[in-house]
mmCIF file of C-alpha atoms in Angstrom:
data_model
loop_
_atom_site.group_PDB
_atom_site.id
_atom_site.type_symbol
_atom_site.label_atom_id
_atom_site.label_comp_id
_atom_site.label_asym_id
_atom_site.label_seq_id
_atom_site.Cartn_x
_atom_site.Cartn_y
_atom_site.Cartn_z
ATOM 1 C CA UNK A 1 74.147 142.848 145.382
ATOM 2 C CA UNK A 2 76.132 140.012 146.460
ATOM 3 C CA UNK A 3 75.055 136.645 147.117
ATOM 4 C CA UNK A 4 76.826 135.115 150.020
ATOM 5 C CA UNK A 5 75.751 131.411 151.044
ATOM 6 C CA UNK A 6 74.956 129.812 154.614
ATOM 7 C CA UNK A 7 78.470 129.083 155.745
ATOM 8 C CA UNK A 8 80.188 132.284 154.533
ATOM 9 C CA UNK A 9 77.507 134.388 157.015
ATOM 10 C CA UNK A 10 78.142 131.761 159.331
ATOM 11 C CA UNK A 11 81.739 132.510 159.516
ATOM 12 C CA UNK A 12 81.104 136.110 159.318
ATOM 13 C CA UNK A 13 78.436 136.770 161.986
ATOM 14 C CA UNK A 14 81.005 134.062 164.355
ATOM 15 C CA UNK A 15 84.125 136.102 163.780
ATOM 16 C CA UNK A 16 81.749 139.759 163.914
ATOM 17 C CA UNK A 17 80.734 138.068 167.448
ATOM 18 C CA UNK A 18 84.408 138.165 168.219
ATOM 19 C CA UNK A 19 85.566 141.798 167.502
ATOM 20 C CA UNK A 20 84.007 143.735 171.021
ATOM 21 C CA UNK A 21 85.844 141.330 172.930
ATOM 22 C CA UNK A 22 88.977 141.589 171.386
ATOM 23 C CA UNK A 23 89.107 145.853 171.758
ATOM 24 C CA UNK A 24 88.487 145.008 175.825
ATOM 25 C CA UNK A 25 90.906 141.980 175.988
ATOM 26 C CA UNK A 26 94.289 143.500 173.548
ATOM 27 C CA UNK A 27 97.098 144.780 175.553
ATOM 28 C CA UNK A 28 95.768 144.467 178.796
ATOM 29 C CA UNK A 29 96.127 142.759 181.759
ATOM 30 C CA UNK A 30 93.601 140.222 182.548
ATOM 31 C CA UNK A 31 92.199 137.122 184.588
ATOM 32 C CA UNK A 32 91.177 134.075 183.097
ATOM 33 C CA UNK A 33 88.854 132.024 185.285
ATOM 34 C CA UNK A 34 87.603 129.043 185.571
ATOM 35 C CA UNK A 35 84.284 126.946 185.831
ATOM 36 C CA UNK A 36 84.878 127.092 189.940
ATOM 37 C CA UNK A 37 85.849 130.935 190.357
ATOM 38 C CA UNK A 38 89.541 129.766 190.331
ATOM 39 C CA UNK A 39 92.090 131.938 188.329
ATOM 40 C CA UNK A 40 94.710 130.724 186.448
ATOM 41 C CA UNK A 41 98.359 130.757 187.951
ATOM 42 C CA UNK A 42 101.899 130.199 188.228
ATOM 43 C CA UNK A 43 101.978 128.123 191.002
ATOM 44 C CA UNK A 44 104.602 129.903 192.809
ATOM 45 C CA UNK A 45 103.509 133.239 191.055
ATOM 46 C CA UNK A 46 106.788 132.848 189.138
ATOM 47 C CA UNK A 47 109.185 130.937 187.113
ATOM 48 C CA UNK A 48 110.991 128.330 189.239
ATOM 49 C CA UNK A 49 114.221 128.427 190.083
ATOM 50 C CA UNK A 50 115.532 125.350 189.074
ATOM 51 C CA UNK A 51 113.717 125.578 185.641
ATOM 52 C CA UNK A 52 113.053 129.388 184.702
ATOM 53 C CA UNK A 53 112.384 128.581 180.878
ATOM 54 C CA UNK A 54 109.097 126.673 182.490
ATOM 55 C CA UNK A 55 106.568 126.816 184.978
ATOM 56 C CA UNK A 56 103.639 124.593 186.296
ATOM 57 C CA UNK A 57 99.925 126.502 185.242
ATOM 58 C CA UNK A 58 96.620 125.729 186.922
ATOM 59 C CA UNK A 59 94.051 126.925 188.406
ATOM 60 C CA UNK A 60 93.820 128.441 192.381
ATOM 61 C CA UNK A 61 91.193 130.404 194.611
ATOM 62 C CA UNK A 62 91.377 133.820 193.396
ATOM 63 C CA UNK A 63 92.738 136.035 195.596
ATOM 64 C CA UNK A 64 93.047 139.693 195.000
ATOM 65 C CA UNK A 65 96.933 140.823 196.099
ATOM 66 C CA UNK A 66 97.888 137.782 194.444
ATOM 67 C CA UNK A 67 100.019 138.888 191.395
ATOM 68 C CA UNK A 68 100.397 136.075 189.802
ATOM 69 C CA UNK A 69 97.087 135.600 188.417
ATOM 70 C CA UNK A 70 97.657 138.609 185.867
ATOM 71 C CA UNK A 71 97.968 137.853 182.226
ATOM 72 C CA UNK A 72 98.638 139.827 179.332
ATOM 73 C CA UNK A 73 96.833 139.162 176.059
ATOM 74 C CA UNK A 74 98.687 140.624 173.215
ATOM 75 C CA UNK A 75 97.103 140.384 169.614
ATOM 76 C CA UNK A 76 99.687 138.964 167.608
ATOM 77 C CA UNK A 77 96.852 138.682 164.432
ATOM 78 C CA UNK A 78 93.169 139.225 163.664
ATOM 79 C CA UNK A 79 92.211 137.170 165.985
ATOM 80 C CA UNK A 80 95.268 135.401 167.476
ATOM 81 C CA UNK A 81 96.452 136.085 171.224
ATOM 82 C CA UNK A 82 99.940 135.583 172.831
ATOM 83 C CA UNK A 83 98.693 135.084 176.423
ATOM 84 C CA UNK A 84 102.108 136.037 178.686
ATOM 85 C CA UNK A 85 102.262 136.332 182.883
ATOM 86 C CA UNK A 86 102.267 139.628 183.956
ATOM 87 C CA UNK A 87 104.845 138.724 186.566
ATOM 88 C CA UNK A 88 107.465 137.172 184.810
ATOM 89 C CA UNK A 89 106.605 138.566 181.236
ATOM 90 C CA UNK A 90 108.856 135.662 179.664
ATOM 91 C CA UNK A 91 106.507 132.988 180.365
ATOM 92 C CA UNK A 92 103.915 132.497 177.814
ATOM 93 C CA UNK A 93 101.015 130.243 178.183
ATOM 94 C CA UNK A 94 101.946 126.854 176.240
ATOM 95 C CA UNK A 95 102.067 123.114 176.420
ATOM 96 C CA UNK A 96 105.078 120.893 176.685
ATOM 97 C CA UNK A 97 104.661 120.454 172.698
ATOM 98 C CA UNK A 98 105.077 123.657 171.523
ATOM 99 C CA UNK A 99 108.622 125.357 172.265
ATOM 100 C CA UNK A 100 110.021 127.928 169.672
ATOM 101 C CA UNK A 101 108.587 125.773 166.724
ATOM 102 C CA UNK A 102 105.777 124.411 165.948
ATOM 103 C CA UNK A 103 105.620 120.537 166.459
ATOM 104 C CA UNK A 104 107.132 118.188 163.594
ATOM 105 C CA UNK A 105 104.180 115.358 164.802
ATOM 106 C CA UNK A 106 100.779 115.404 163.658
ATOM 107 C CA UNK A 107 99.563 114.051 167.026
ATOM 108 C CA UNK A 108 97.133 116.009 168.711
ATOM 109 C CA UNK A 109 97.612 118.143 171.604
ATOM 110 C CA UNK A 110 94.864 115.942 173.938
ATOM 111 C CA UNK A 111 95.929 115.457 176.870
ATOM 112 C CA UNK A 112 98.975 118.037 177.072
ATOM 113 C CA UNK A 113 99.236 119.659 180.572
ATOM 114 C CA UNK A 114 99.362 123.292 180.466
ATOM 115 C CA UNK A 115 102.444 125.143 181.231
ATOM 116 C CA UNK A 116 104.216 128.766 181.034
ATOM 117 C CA UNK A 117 107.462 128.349 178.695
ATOM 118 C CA UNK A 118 109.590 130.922 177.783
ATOM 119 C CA UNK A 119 110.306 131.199 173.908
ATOM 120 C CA UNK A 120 107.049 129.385 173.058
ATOM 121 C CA UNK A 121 105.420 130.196 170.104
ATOM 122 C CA UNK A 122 101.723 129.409 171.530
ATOM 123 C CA UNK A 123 98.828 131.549 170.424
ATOM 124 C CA UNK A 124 95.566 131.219 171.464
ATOM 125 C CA UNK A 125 91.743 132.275 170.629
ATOM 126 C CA UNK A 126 89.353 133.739 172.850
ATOM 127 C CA UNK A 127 86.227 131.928 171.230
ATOM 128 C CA UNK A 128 82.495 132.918 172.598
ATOM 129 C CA UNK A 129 81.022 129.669 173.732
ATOM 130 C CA UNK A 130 76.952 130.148 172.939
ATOM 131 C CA UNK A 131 76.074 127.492 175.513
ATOM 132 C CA UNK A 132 77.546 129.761 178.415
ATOM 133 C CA UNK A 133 76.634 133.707 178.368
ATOM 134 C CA UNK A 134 79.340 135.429 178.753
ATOM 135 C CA UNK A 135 81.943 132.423 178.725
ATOM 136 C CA UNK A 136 84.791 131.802 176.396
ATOM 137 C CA UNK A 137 86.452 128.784 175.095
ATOM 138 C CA UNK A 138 90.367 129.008 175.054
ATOM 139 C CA UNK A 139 91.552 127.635 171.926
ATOM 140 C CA UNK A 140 95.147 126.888 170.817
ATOM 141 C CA UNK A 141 95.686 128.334 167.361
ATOM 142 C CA UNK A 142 98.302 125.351 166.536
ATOM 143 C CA UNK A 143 96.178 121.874 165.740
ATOM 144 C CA UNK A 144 98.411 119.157 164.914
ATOM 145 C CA UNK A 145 96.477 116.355 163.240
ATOM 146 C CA UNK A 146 93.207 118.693 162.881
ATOM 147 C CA UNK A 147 92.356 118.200 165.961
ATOM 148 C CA UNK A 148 90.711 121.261 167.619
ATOM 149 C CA UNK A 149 91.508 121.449 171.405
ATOM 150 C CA UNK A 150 90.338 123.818 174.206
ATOM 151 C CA UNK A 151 91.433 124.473 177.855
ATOM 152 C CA UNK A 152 90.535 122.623 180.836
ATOM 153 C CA UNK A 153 90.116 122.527 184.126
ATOM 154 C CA UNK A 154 89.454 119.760 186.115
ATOM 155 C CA UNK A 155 87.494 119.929 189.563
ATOM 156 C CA UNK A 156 89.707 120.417 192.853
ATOM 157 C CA UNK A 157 89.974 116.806 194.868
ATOM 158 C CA UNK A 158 89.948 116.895 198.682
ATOM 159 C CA UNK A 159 92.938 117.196 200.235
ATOM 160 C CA UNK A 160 92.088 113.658 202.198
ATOM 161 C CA UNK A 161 91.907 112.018 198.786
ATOM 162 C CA UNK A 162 95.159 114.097 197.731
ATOM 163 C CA UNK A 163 97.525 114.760 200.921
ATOM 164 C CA UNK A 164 100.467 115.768 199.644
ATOM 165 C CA UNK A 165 99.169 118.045 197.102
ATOM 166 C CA UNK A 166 98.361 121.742 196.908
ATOM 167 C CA UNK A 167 94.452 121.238 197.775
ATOM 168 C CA UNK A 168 93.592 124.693 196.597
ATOM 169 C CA UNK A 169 95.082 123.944 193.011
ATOM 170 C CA UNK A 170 93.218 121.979 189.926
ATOM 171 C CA UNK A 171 95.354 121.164 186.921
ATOM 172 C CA UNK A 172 95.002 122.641 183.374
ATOM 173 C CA UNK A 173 94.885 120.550 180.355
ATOM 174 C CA UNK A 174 94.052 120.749 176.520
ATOM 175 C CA UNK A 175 91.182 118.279 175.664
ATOM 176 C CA UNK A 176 88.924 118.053 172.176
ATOM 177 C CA UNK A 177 86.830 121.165 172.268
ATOM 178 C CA UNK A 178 83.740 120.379 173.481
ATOM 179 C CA UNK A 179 81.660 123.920 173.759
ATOM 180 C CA UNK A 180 78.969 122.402 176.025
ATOM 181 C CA UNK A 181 81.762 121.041 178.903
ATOM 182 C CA UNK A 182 81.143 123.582 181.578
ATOM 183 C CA UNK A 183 85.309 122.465 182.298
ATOM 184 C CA UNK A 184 86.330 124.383 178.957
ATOM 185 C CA UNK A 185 84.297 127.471 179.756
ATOM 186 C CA UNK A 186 86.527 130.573 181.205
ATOM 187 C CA UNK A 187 85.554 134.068 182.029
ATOM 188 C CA UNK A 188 87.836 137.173 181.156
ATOM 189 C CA UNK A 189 87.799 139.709 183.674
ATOM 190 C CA UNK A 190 90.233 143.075 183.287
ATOM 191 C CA UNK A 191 92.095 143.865 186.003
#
């Protein structure tokens, strides 16, 4: 009989936690939403015009003819998800950093504002967060300087405090992983 220690189980009952998602989530189009209901979006729905190798990403009311706020999750490794718009299939979920390499710098990817990019080699993990039932962290599988980051979304600001901005949207950005920020927590809903 073998004699496995603490951490091994550890990692085994985390990643055995893991595998009924990943049969719902592989291949399919989905919703990712946020701490406030809000699913994430193309702005527009689509790639802009005047720079179709990139589009804006946040978060906006969710609203059921609205396209847009289909993604597909494709399993691109055990555990490893290319997250691409169901629109404009092109556009992956990414960050400025990370085109069709992976970045040369070993800064980490705090702060980065999320963003569709076509060619981008971005792959993410659909982590269970135990602090949230239900409720997954979305993790970037690339961690420059060992720095594990998550999604986040930030609370919507009035429109009073913001006037000339899209009141209904909230920005997306990576931040250090913090599984107890309600910000970082996402549902995944099929569509």
């Amino acid at each position: 009989m073998a004699n496995f220690s603490t951490p091994i189980l550890f990692v085994v009952a985390a990643w055995l936690a893991m595998i009924p998602h990943l049969s719902l989530v592989s291949g399919t189009n989905i919703r990712l939403i946020d701490f406030q209901s809000n699913c994430i979006d193309l702005p527009r729905t689509t790639a802009s015009l005047d720079a179709p190798q990139a589009a804006a990403v946040g978060t906006f009311p969710c609203v059921n003819n609205r396209a847009g706020f289909t993604w597909v999750a494709t399993l691109t490794g055990l555990t490893n998800f290319n997250i691409t718009s169901a629109v404009v299939p092109s556009i992956v979920l990414s960050v400025a950093a990370v085109g069709n390499t992976a970045p040369s710098s070993s800064i980490p990817l705090i702060d980065q504002p999320v963003l569709g990019r076509a060619g981008s080699i971005m792959t993410w993990k659909f982590v269970s967060n135990p602090n949230f039932s239900g409720k997954f962290n979305i993790v970037p599988t690339i961690s420059p300087g060992g720095v594990v980051v998550a999604l986040r979304s930030y609370p919507k600001r009035p429109a009073t405090v913001t006037p000339n901005v899209d009141a209904t949207y909230t920005p997306l950005f990576l931040d250090t992983l913090n599984v107890k920020d309600p910000q970082q927590v996402f549902t995944i809903q099929n569509v």
